[in-house]
Coordinates of C-alpha atoms in Angstrom, one line a residue:
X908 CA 0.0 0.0 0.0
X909 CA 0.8 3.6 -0.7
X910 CA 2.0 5.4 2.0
X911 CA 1.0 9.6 2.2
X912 CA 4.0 11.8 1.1
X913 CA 5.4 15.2 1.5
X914 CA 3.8 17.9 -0.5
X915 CA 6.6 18.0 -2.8
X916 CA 7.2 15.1 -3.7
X917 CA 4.9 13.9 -7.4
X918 CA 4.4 10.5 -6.0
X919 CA 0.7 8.9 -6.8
X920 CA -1.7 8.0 -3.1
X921 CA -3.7 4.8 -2.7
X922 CA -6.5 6.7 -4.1
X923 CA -5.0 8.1 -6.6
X924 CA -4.3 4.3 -8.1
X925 CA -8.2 3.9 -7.5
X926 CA -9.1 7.0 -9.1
X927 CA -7.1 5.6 -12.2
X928 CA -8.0 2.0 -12.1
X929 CA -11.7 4.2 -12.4
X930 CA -10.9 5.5 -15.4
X931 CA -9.3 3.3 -17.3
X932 CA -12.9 0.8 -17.2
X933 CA -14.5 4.3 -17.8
X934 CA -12.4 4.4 -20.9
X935 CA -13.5 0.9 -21.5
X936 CA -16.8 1.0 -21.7
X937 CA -16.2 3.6 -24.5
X938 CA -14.4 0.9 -26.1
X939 CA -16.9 -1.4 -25.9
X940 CA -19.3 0.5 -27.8
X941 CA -16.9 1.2 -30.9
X942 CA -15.6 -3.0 -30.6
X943 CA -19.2 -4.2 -30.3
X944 CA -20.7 -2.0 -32.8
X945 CA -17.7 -2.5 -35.4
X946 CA -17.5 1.3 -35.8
X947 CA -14.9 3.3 -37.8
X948 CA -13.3 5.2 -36.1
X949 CA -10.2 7.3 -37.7
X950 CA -7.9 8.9 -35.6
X951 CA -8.0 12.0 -38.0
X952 CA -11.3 12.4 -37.3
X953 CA -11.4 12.1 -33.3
X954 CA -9.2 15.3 -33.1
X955 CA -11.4 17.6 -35.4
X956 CA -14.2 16.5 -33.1
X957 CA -12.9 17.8 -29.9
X958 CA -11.3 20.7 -28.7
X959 CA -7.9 22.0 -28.9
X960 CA -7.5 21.3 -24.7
X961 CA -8.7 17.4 -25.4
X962 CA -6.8 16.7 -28.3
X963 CA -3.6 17.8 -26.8
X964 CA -4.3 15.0 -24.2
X965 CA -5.6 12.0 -25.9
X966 CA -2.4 10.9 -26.5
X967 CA -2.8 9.2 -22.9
X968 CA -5.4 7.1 -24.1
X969 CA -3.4 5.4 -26.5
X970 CA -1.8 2.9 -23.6
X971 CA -4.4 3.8 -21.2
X972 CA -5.4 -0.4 -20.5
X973 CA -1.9 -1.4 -20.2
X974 CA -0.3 1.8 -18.9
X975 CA 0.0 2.4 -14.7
X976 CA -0.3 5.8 -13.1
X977 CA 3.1 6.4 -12.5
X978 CA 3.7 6.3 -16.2
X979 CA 1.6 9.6 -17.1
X980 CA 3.3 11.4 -14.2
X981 CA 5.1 14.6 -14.8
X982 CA 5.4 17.8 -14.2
X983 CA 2.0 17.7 -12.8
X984 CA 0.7 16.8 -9.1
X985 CA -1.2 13.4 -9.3
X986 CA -4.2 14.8 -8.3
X987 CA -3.7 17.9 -11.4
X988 CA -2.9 14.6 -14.3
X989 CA -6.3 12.8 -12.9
X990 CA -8.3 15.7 -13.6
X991 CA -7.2 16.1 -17.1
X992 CA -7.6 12.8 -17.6
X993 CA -11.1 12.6 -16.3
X994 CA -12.0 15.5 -18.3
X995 CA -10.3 14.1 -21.7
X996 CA -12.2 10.4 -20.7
X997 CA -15.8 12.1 -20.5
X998 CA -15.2 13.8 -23.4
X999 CA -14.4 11.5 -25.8
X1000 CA -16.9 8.9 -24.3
X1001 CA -19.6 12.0 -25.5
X1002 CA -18.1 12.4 -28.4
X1003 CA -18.4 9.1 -29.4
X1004 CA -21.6 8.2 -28.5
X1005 CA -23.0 11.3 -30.6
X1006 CA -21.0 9.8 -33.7
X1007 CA -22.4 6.4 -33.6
X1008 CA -26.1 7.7 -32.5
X1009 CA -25.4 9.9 -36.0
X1010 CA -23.7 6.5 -38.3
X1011 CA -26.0 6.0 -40.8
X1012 CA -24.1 3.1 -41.8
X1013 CA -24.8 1.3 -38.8
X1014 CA -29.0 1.6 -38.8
X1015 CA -29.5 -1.0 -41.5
X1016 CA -27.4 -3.5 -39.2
X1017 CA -30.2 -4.0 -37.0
X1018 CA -34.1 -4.0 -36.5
X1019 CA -33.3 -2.8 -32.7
X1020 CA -32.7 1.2 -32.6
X1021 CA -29.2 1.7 -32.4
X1022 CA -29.5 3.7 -28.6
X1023 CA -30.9 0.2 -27.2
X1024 CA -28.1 -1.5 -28.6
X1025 CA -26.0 0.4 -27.0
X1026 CA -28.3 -0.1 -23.4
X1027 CA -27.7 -3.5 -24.4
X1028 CA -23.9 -3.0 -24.6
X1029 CA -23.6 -1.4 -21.4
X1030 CA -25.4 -3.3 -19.2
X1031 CA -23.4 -6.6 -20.5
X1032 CA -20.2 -4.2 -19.7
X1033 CA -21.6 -3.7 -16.0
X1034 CA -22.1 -7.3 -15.8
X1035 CA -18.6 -7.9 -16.6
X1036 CA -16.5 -5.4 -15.0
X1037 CA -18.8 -6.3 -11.4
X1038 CA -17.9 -10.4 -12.2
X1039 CA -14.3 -9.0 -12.2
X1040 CA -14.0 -6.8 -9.4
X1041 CA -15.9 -8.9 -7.1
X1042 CA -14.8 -12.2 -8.7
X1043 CA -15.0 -13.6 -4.6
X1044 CA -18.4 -12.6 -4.0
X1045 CA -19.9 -16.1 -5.2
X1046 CA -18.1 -17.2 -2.4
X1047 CA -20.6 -15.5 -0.3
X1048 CA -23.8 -15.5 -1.8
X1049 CA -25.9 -12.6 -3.3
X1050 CA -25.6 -9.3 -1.8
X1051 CA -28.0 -7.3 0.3
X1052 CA -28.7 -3.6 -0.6
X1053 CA -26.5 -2.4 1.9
X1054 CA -23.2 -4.6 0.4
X1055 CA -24.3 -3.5 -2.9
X1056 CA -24.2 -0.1 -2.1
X1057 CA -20.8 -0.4 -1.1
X1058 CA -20.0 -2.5 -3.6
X1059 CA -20.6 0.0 -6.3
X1060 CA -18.4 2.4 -5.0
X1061 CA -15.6 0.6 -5.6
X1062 CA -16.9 0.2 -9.7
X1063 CA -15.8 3.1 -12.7
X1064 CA -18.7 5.3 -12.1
X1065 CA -17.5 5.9 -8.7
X1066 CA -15.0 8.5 -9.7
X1067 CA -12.7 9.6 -7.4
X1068 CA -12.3 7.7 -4.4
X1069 CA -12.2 10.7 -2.1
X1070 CA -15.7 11.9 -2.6
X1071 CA -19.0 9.5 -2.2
X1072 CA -20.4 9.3 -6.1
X1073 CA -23.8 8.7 -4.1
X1074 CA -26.1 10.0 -0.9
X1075 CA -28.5 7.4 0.4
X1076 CA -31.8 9.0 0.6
X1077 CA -33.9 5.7 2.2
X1078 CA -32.9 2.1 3.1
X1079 CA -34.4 -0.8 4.3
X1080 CA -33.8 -4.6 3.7
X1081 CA -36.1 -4.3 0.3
X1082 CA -35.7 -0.6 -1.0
X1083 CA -32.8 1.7 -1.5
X1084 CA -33.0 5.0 -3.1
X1085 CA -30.2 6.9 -3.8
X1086 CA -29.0 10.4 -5.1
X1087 CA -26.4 10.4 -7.6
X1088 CA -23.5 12.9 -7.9
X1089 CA -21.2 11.5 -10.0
X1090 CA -23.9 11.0 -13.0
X1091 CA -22.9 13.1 -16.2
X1092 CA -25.3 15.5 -15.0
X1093 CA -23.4 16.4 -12.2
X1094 CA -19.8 16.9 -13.8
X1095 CA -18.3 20.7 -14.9
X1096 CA -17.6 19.2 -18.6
X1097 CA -18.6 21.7 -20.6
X1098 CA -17.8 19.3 -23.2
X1099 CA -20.8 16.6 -22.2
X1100 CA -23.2 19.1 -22.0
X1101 CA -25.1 18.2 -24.9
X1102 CA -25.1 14.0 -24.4
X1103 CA -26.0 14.2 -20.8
X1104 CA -29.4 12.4 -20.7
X1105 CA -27.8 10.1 -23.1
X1106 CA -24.7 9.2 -21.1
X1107 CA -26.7 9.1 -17.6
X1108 CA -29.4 6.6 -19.3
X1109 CA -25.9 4.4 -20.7
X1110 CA -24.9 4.4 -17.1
X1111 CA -27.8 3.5 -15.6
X1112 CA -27.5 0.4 -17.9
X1113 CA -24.2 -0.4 -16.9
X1114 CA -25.0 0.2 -12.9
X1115 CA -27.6 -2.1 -13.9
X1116 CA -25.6 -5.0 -14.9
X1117 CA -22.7 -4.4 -12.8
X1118 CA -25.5 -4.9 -9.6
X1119 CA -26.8 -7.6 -11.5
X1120 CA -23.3 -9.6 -11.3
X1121 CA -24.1 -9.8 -7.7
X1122 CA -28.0 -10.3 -7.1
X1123 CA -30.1 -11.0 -9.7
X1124 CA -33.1 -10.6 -7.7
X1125 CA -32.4 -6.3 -7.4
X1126 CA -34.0 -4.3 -10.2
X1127 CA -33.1 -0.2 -10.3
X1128 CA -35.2 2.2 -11.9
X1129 CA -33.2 5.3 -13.0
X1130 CA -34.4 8.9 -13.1
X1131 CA -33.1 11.9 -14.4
X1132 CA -34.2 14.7 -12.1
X1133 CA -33.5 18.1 -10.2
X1134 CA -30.9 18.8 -8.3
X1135 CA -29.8 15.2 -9.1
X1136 CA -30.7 11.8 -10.7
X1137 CA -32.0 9.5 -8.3
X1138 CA -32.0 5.3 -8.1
X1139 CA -34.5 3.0 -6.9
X1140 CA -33.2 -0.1 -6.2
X1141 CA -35.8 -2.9 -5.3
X1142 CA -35.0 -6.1 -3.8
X1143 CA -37.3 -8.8 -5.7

């Protein structure tokens, strides 16, 4: 384990190696979409698509899913690099899901609308990133609501590690509703803006699956609302 350093010294916290881990199977999913969906995707045209402040990061995306924190370090405090990644991750996940909602050439691949392909898509990436990061919970039988809770805070849409990505609003053995504020609604992207109903309701998949990894008895229902999206999760 990490131990805490001096203020001077660039050297990447325990959560700072969660945060990343995070963000790398943020990336992922991303991934998944363009793999699953067999999408084009030139480099030439990813950089006209974003910003002059994204492009001049996305070279850290190239070795994101073999790469380790301490390889993106420089001049930069860890916390400073995680940021800018974050924000360069979000962004191109937007991006791209506007591109392939806007593919023509992928509509005549399939009767199914292409956004509930890609609810498909991300829930089956939920599924599999929980069966990975919780590989020992069949050891132990399903979760309740309140390990599931806690569970998903150690999943990619938990963000930083330093800040709860949730607020419990009610729990009992059969019902947990929760506020969310790590959704896309609640992030200062300027560059998600525009996909934010769309990348809360792919999320909401992928919670979805990732929960249904480890009890397949709990079904959520997702809403998009004022001051922040809320989750109903129901034990069956």
């Amino acid at each position: 384990m990490r131990r805490e350093n001096p203020w001077h010294i660039r050297l990447p916290q325990a959560s700072h190696d969660q945060w990343f881990k995070n963000l790398v199977d943020l990336h992922e999913l991303t991934n998944i979409w363009i793999n699953d969906l067999k999408v084009d995707q030139p480099s030439h045209v990813l950089t006209r698509g974003l910003s002059n402040e994204i492009r001049d990061q996305l070279w850290m995306l190239d070795t994101l899913a073999q790469a380790n924190l301490d390889q993106f370090l420089d001049a930069n405090q860890p916390h400073e690099l995680l940021l800018q990644l974050e924000k360069t991750i979000w962004a191109v996940q937007s991006w791209t899901l506007q591109q392939i909602l806007n593919d023509e050439a992928l509509k005549p691949r399939s009767s199914s609308p292409i956004k509930n392909l890609l609810e498909q898509i991300s829930w089956k990436a939920g599924r599999r990133i929980g069966e990975t990061r919780w590989v020992q919970a069949k050891n132990f039988g399903q979760m309740d609501l309140a390990a599931l809770f806690f569970a998903l805070q150690d999943s990619p849409l938990s963000g930083s590690p330093q800040y709860p990505p949730s607020l419990i609003r009610r729990a009992t053995p059969s019902v947990l509703e929760i506020e969310l504020r790590h959704c896309p609604h609640q992030l200062p992207f300027a560059e998600i803006r525009s996909n934010e109903d769309l990348l809360c309701l792919m999320h909401s998949q992928w919670s979805r699956g990732f929960v249904y990894s480890l009890n397949q008895r709990v079904s959520i229902e997702h809403k998009i609302e004022s001051p922040r999206c809320v989750q109903r999760w129901q034990l069956g």
